[in-house]
Tab-separated table of N, CA and C in Angstrom:
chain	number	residue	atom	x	y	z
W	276	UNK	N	-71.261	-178.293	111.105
W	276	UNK	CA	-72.605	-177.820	111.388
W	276	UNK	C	-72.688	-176.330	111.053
W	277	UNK	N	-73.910	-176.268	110.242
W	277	UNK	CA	-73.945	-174.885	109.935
W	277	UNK	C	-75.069	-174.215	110.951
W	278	UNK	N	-74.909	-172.793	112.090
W	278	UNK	CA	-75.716	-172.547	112.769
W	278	UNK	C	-76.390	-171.321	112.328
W	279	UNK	N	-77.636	-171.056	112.036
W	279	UNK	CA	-78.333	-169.926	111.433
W	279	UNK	C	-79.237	-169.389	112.629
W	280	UNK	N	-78.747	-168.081	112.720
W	280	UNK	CA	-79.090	-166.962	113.833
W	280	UNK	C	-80.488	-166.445	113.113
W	281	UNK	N	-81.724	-166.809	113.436
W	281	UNK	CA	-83.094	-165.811	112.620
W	281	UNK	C	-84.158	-165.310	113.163
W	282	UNK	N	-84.767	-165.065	112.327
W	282	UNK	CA	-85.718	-164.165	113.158
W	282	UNK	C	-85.818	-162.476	112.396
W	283	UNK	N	-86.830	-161.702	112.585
W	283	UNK	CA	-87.342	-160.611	111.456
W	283	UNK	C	-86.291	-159.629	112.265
W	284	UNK	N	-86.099	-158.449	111.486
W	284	UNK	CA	-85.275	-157.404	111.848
W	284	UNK	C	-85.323	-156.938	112.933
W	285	UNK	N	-84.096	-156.695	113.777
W	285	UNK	CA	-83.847	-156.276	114.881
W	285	UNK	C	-84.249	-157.339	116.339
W	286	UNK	N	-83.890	-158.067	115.723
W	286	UNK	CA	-84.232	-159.259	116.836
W	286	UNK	C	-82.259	-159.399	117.560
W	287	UNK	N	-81.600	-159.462	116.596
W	287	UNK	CA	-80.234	-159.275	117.078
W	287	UNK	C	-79.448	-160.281	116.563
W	288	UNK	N	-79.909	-160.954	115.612
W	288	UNK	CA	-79.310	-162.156	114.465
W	288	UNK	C	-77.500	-161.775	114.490
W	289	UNK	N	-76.924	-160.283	114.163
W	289	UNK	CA	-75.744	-160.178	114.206
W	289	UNK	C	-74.925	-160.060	114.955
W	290	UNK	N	-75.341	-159.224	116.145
W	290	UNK	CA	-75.158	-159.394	117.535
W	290	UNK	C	-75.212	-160.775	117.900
W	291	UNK	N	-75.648	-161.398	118.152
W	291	UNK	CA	-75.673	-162.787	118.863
W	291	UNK	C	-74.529	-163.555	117.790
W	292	UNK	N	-75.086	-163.720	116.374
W	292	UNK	CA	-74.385	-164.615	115.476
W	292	UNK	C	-72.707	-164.065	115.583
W	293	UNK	N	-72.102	-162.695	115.805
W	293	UNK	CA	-71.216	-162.581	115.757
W	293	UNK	C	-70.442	-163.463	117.155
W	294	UNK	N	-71.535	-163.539	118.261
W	294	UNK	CA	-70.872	-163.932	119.685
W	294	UNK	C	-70.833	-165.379	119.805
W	295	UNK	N	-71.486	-166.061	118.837
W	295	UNK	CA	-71.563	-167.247	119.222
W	295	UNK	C	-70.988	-168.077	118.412
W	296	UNK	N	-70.575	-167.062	117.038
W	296	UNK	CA	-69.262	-167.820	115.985
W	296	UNK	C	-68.029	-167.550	117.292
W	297	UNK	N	-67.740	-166.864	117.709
W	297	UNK	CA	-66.477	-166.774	118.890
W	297	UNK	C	-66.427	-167.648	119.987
W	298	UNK	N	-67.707	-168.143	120.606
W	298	UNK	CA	-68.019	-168.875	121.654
W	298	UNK	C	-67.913	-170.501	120.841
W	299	UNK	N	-67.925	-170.534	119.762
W	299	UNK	CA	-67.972	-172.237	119.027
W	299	UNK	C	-66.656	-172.354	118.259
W	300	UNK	N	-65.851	-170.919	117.997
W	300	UNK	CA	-64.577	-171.165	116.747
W	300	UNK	C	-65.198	-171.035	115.535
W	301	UNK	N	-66.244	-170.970	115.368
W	301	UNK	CA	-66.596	-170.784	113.927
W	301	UNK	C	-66.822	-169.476	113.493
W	302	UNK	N	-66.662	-169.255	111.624
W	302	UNK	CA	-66.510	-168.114	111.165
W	302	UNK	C	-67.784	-167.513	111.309
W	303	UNK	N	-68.157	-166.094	110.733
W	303	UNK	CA	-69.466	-165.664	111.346
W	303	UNK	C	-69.838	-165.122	109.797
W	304	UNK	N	-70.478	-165.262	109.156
W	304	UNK	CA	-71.684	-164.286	108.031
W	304	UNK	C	-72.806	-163.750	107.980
W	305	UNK	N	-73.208	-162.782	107.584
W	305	UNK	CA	-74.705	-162.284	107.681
W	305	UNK	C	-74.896	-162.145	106.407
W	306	UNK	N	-76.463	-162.665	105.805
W	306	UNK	CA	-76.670	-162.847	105.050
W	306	UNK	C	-76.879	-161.717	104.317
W	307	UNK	N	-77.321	-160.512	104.837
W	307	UNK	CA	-77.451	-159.338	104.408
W	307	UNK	C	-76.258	-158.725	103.535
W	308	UNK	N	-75.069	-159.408	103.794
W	308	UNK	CA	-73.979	-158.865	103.169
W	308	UNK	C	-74.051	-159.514	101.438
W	309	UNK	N	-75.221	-160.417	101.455
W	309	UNK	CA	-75.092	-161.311	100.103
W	309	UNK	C	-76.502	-160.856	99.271
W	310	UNK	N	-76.943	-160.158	99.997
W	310	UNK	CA	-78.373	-159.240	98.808
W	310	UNK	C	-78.227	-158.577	97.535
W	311	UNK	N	-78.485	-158.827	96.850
W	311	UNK	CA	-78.052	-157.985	95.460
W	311	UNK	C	-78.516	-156.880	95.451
W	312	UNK	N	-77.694	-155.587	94.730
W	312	UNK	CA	-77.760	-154.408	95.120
W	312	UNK	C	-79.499	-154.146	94.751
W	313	UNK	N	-80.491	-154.469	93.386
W	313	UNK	CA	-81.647	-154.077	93.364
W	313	UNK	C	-82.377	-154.543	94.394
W	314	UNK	N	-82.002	-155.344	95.052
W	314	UNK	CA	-82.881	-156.092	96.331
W	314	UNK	C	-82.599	-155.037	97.283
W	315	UNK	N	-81.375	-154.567	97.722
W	315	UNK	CA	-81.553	-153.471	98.976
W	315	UNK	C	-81.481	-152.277	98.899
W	316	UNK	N	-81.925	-151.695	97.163
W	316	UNK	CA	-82.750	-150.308	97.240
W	316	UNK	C	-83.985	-150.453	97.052
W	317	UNK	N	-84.486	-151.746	96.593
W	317	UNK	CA	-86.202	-152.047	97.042
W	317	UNK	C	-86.112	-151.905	98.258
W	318	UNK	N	-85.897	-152.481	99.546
W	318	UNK	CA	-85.869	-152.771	100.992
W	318	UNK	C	-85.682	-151.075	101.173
W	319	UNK	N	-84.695	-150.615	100.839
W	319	UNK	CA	-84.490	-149.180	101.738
W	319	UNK	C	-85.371	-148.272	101.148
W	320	UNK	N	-86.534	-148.715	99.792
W	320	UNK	CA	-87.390	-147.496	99.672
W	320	UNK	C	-88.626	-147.869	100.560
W	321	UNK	N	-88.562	-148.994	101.214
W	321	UNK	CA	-90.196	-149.359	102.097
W	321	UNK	C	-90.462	-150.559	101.431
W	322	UNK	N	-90.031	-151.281	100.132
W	322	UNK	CA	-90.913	-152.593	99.733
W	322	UNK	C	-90.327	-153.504	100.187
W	323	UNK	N	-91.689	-154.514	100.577
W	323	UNK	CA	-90.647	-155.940	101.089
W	323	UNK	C	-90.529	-156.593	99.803
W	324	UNK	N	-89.302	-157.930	100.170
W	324	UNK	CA	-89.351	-158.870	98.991
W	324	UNK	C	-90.296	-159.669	98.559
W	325	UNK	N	-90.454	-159.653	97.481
W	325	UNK	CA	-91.210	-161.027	96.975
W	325	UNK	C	-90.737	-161.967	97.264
W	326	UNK	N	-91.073	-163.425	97.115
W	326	UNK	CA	-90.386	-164.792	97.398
W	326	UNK	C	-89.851	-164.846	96.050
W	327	UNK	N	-90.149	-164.611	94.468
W	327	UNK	CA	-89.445	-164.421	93.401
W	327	UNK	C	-87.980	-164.213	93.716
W	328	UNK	N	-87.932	-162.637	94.393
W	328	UNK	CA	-87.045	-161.723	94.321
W	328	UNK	C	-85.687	-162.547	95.307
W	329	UNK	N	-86.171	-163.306	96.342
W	329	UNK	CA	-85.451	-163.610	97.303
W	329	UNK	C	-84.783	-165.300	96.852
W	330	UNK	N	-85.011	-165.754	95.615
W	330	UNK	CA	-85.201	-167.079	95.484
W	330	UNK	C	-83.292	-166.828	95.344
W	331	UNK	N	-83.404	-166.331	93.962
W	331	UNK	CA	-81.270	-166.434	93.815
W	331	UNK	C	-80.671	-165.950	95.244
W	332	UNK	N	-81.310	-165.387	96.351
W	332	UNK	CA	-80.433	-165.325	97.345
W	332	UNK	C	-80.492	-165.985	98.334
W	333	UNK	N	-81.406	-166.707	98.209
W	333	UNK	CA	-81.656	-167.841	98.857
W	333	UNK	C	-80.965	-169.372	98.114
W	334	UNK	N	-80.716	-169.236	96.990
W	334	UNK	CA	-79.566	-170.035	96.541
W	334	UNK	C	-78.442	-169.919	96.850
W	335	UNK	N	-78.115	-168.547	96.257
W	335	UNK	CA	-76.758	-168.375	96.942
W	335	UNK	C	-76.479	-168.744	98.335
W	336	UNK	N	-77.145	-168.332	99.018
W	336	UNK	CA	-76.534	-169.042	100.796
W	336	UNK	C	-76.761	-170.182	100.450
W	337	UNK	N	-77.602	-170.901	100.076
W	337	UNK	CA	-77.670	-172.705	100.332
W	337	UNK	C	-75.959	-173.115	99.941
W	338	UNK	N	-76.193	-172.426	98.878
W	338	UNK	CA	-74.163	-173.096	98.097
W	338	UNK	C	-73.331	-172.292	99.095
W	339	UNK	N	-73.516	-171.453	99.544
W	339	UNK	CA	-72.314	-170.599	100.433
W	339	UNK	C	-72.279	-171.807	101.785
W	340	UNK	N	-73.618	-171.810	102.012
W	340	UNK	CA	-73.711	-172.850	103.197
W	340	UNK	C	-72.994	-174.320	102.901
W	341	UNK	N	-73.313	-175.016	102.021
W	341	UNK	CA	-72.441	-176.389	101.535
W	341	UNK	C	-71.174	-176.365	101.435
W	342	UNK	N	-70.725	-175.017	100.870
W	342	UNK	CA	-69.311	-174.639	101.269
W	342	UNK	C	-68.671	-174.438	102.744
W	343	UNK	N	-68.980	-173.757	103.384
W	343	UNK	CA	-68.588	-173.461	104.977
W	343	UNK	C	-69.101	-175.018	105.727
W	344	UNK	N	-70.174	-175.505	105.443
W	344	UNK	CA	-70.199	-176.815	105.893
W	344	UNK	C	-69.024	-177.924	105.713
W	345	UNK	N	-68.366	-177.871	104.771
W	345	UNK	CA	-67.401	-178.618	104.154
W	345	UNK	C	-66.335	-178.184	104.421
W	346	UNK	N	-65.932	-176.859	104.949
W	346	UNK	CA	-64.890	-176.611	106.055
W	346	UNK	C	-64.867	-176.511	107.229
W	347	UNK	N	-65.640	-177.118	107.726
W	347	UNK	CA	-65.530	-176.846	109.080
W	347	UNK	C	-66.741	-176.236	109.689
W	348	UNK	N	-67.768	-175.783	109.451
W	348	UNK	CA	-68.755	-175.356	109.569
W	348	UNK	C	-68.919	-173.643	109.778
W	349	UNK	N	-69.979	-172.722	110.369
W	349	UNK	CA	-70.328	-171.493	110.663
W	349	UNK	C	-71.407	-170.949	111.335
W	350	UNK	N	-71.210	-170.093	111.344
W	350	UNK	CA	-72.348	-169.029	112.104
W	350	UNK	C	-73.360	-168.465	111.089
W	351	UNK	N	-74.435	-168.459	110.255
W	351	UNK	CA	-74.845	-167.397	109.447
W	351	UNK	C	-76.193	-166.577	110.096
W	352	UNK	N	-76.209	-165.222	110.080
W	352	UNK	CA	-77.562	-164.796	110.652
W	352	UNK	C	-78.058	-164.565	109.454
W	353	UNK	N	-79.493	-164.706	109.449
W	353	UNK	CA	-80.389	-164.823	108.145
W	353	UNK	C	-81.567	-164.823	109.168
W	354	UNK	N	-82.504	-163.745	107.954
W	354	UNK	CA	-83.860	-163.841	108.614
W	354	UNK	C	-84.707	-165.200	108.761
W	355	UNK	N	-84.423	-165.448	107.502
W	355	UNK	CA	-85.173	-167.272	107.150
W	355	UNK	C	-86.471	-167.207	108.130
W	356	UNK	N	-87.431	-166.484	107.487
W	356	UNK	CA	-88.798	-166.086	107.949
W	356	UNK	C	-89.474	-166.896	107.524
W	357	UNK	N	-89.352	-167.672	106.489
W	357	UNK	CA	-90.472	-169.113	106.259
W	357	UNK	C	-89.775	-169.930	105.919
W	358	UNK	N	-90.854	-170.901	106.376
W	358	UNK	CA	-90.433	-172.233	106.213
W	358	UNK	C	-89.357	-172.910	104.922
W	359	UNK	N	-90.387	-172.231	103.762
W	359	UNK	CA	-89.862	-172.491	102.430
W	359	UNK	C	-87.916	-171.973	102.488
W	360	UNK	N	-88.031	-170.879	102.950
W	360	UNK	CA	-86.672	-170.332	102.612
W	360	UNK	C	-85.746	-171.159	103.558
W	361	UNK	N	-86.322	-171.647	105.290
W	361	UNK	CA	-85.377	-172.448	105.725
W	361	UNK	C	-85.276	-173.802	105.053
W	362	UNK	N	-86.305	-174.573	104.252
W	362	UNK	CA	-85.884	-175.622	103.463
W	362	UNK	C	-84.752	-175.309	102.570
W	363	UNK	N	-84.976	-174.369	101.438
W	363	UNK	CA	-83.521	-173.868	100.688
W	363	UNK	C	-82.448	-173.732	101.451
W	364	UNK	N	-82.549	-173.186	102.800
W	364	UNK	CA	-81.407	-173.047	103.016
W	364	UNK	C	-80.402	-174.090	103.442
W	365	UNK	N	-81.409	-174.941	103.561
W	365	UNK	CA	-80.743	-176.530	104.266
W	365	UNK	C	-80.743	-177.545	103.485
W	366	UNK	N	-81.140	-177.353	102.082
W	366	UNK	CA	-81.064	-178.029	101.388
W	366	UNK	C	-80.093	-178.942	100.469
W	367	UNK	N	-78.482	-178.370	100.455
W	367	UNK	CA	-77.784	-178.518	100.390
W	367	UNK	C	-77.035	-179.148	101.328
W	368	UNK	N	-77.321	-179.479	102.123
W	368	UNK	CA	-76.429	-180.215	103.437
W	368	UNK	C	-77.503	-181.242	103.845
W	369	UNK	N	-77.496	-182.399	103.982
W	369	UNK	CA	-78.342	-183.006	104.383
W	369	UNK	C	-78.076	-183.228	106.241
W	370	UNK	N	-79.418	-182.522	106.986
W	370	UNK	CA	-79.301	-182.440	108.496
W	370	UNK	C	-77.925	-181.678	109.340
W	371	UNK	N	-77.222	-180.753	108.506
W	371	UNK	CA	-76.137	-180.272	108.831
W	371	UNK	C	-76.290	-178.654	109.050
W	372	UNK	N	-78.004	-178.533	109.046
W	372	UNK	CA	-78.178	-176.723	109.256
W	372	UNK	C	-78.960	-176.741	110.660
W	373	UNK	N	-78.613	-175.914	111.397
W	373	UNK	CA	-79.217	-176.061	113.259
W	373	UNK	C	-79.537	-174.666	112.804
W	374	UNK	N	-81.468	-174.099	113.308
W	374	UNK	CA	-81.800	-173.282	113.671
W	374	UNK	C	-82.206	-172.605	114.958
W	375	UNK	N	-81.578	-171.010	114.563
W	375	UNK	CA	-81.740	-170.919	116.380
W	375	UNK	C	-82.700	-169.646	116.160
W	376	UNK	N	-83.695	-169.660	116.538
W	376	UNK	CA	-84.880	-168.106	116.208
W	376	UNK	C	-84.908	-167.644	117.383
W	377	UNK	N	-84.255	-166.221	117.114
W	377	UNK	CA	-84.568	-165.145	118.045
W	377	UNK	C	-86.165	-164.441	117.904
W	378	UNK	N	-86.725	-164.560	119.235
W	378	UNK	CA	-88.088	-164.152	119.301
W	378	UNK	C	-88.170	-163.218	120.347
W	379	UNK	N	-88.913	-162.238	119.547
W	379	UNK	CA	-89.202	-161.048	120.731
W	379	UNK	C	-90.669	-160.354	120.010
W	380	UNK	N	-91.440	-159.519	121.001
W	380	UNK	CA	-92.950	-158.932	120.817
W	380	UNK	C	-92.614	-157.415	119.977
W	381	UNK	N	-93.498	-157.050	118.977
W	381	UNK	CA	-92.986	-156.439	118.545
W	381	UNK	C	-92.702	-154.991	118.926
W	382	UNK	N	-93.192	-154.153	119.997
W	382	UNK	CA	-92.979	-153.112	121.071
W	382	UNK	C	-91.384	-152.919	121.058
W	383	UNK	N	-90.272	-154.311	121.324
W	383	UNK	CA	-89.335	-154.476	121.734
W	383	UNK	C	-88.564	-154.308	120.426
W	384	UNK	N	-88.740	-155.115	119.185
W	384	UNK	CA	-88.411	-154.732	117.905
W	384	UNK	C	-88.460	-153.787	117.393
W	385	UNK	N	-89.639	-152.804	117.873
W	385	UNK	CA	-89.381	-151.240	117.036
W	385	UNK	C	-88.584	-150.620	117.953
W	386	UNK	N	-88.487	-150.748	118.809
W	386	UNK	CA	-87.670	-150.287	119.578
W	386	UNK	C	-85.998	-150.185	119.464
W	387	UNK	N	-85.853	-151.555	119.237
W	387	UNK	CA	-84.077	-151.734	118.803
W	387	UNK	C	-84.443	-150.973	117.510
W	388	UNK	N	-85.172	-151.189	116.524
W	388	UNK	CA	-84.765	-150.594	115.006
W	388	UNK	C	-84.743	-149.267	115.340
W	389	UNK	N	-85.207	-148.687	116.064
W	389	UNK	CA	-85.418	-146.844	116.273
W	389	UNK	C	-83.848	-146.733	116.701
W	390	UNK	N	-83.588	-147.136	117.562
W	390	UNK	CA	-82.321	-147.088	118.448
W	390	UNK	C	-81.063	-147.594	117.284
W	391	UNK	N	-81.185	-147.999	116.273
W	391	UNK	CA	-80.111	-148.928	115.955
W	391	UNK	C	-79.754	-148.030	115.089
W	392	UNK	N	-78.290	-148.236	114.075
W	392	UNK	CA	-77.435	-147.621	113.669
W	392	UNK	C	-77.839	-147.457	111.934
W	393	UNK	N	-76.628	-147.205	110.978
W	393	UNK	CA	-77.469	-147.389	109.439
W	393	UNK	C	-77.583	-149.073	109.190
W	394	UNK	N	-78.478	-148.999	108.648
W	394	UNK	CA	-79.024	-150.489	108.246
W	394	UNK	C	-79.978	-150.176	106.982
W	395	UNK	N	-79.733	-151.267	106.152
W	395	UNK	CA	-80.771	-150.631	104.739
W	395	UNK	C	-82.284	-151.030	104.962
W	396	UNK	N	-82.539	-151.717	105.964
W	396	UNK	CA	-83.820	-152.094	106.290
W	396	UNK	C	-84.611	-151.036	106.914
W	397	UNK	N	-85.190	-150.320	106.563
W	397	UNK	CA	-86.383	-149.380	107.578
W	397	UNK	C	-87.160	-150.043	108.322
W	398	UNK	N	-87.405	-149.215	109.871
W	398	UNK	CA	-88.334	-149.814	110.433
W	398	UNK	C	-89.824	-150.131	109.772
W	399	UNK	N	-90.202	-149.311	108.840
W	399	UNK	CA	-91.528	-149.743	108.268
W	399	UNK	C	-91.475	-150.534	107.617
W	400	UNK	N	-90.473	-151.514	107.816
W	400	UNK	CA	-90.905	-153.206	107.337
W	400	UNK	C	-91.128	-154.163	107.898
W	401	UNK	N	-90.885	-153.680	109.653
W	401	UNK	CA	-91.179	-154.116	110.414
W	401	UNK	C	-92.752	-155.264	110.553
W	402	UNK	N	-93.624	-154.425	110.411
W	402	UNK	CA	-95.194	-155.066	110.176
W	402	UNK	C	-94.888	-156.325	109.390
W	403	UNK	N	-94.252	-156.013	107.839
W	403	UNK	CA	-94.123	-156.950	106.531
W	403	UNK	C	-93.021	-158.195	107.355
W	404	UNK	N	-92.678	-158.314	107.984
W	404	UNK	CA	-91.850	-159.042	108.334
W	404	UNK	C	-92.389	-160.361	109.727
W	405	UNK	N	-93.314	-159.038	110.021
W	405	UNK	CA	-93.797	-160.089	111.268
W	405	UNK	C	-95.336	-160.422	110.766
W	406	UNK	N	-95.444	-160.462	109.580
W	406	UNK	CA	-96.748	-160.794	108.809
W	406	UNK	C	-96.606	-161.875	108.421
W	407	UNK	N	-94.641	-161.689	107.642
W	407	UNK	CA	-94.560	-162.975	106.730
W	407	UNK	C	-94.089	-164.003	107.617
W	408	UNK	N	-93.446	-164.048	108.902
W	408	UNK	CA	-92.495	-164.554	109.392
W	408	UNK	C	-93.640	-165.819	110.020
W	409	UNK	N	-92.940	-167.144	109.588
W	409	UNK	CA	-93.821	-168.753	109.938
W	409	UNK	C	-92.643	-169.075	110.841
W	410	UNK	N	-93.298	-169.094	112.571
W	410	UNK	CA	-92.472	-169.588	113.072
W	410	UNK	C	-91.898	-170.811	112.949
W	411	UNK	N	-90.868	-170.922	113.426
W	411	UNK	CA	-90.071	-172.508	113.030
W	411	UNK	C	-90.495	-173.231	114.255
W	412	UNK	N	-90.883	-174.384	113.674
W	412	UNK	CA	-91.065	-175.627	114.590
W	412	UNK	C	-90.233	-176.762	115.095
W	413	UNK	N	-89.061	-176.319	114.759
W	413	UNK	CA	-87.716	-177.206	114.564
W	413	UNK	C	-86.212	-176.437	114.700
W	414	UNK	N	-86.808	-175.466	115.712
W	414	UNK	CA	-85.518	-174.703	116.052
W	414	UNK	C	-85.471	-174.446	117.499
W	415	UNK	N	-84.289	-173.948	118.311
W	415	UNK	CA	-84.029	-173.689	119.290
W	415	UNK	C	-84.537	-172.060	119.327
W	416	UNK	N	-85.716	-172.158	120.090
W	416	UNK	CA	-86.453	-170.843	120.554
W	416	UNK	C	-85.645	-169.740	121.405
W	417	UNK	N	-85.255	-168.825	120.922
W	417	UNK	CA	-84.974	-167.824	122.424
W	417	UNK	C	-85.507	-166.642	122.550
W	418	UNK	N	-86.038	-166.051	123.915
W	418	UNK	CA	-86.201	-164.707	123.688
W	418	UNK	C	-85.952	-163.836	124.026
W	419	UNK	N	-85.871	-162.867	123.752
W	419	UNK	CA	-84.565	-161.518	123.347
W	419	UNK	C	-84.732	-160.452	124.111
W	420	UNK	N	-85.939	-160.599	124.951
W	420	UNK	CA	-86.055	-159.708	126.137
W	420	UNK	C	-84.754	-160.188	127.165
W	421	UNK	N	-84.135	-160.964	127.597
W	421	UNK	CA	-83.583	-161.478	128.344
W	421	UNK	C	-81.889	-160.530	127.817
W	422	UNK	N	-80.757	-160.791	128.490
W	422	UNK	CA	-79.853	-159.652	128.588
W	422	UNK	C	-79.080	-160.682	127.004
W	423	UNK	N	-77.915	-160.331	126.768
W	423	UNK	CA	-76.994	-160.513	125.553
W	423	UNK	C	-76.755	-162.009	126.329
W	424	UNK	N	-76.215	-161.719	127.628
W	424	UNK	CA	-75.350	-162.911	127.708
W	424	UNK	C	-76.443	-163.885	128.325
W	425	UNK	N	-77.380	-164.254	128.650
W	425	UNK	CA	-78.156	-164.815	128.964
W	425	UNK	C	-78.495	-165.362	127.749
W	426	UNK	N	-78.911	-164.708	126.952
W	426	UNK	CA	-79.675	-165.258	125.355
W	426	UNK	C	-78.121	-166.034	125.093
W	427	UNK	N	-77.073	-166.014	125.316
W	427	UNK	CA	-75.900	-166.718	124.424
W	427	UNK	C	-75.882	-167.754	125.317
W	428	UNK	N	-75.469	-167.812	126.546
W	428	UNK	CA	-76.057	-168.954	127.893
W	428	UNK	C	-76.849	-169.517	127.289
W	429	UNK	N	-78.089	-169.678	127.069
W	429	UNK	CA	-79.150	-170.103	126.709
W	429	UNK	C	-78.872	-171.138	125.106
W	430	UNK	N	-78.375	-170.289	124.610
W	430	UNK	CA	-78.235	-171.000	123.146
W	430	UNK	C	-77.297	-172.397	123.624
W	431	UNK	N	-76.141	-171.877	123.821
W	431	UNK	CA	-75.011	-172.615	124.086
W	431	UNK	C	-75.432	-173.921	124.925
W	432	UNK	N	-76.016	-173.619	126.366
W	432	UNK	CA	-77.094	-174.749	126.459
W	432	UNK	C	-77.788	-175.757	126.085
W	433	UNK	N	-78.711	-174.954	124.720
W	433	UNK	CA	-79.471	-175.847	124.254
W	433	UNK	C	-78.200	-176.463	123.164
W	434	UNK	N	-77.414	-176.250	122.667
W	434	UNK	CA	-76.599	-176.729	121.595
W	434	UNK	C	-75.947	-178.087	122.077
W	435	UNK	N	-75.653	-178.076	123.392
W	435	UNK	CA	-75.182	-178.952	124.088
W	435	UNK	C	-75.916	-180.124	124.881
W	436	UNK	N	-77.257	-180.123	124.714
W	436	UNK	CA	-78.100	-181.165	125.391
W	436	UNK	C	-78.443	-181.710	124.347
């Protein structure tokens, strides 16, 4: 089973995805580490992606994903803000991708991004993100006001019923 941590920036996709590849045995990835370099000096000058722009990296994880599925499974955090991109991403595995969307108001989101460390994402993409972002109707909801270990409680929970 492949488990995808999402939700728009600063929701805590790596934070959580790192705790809950440890809490299951599985390896942990963030998708951010798989952006091609013109994709994250667009992002760090203020532009969001096109769906064009995002399509080969949204391939690439689908095959990265069929791979880690086929060993044993993983953790990946990925924004996977629409629908379309969570179809690609699951497309390769048939019923073997579990989504878990971190949800929080956005007060609370600019907030972590102000506070948070280097990241190539600026907060002024914030807006573009919660413009584009189609909630999922087929994922395990959580929200992120609640403490670290509560939101991992919570997941772990629902993973298990």
């Amino acid at each position: 089973m492949i488990y995808v941590v999402m939700g728009v920036s600063g929701c805590g996709k790596s934070t959580v995805g790192k705790i809950l590849g440890e809490k299951l045995s599985l390896p942990f990835y963030d998708a951010d580490d798989y952006h091609f370099p013109e994709n994250i000096k667009k992002m760090q000058n203020g532009s969001p992606l096109t769906d064009q722009q995002r399509k080969p990296w949204l391939t690439l994880l689908a095959d990265k994903i069929k791979l880690w599925e086929s060993s044993g499974g993983a953790v990946l955090a990925c924004s996977a803000l629409k629908q379309m991109y969570r179809d690609c991403l699951s497309s390769t595995t048939a019923g073997a991708v579990k989504f878990i969307y971190l949800k929080g108001d956005k007060d609370l989101l600019h907030s972590r991004l102000t506070n948070r460390g280097s990241h190539f994402m600026p907060e002024a993409l914030l807006d573009s993100q919660l413009q584009t972002l189609e909630p999922p109707t087929e994922a395990i909801t959580i929200l992120i006001e609640n403490s670290l270990e509560e939101i991992i409680s919570q997941i772990l929970k629902n993973l298990n019923s």
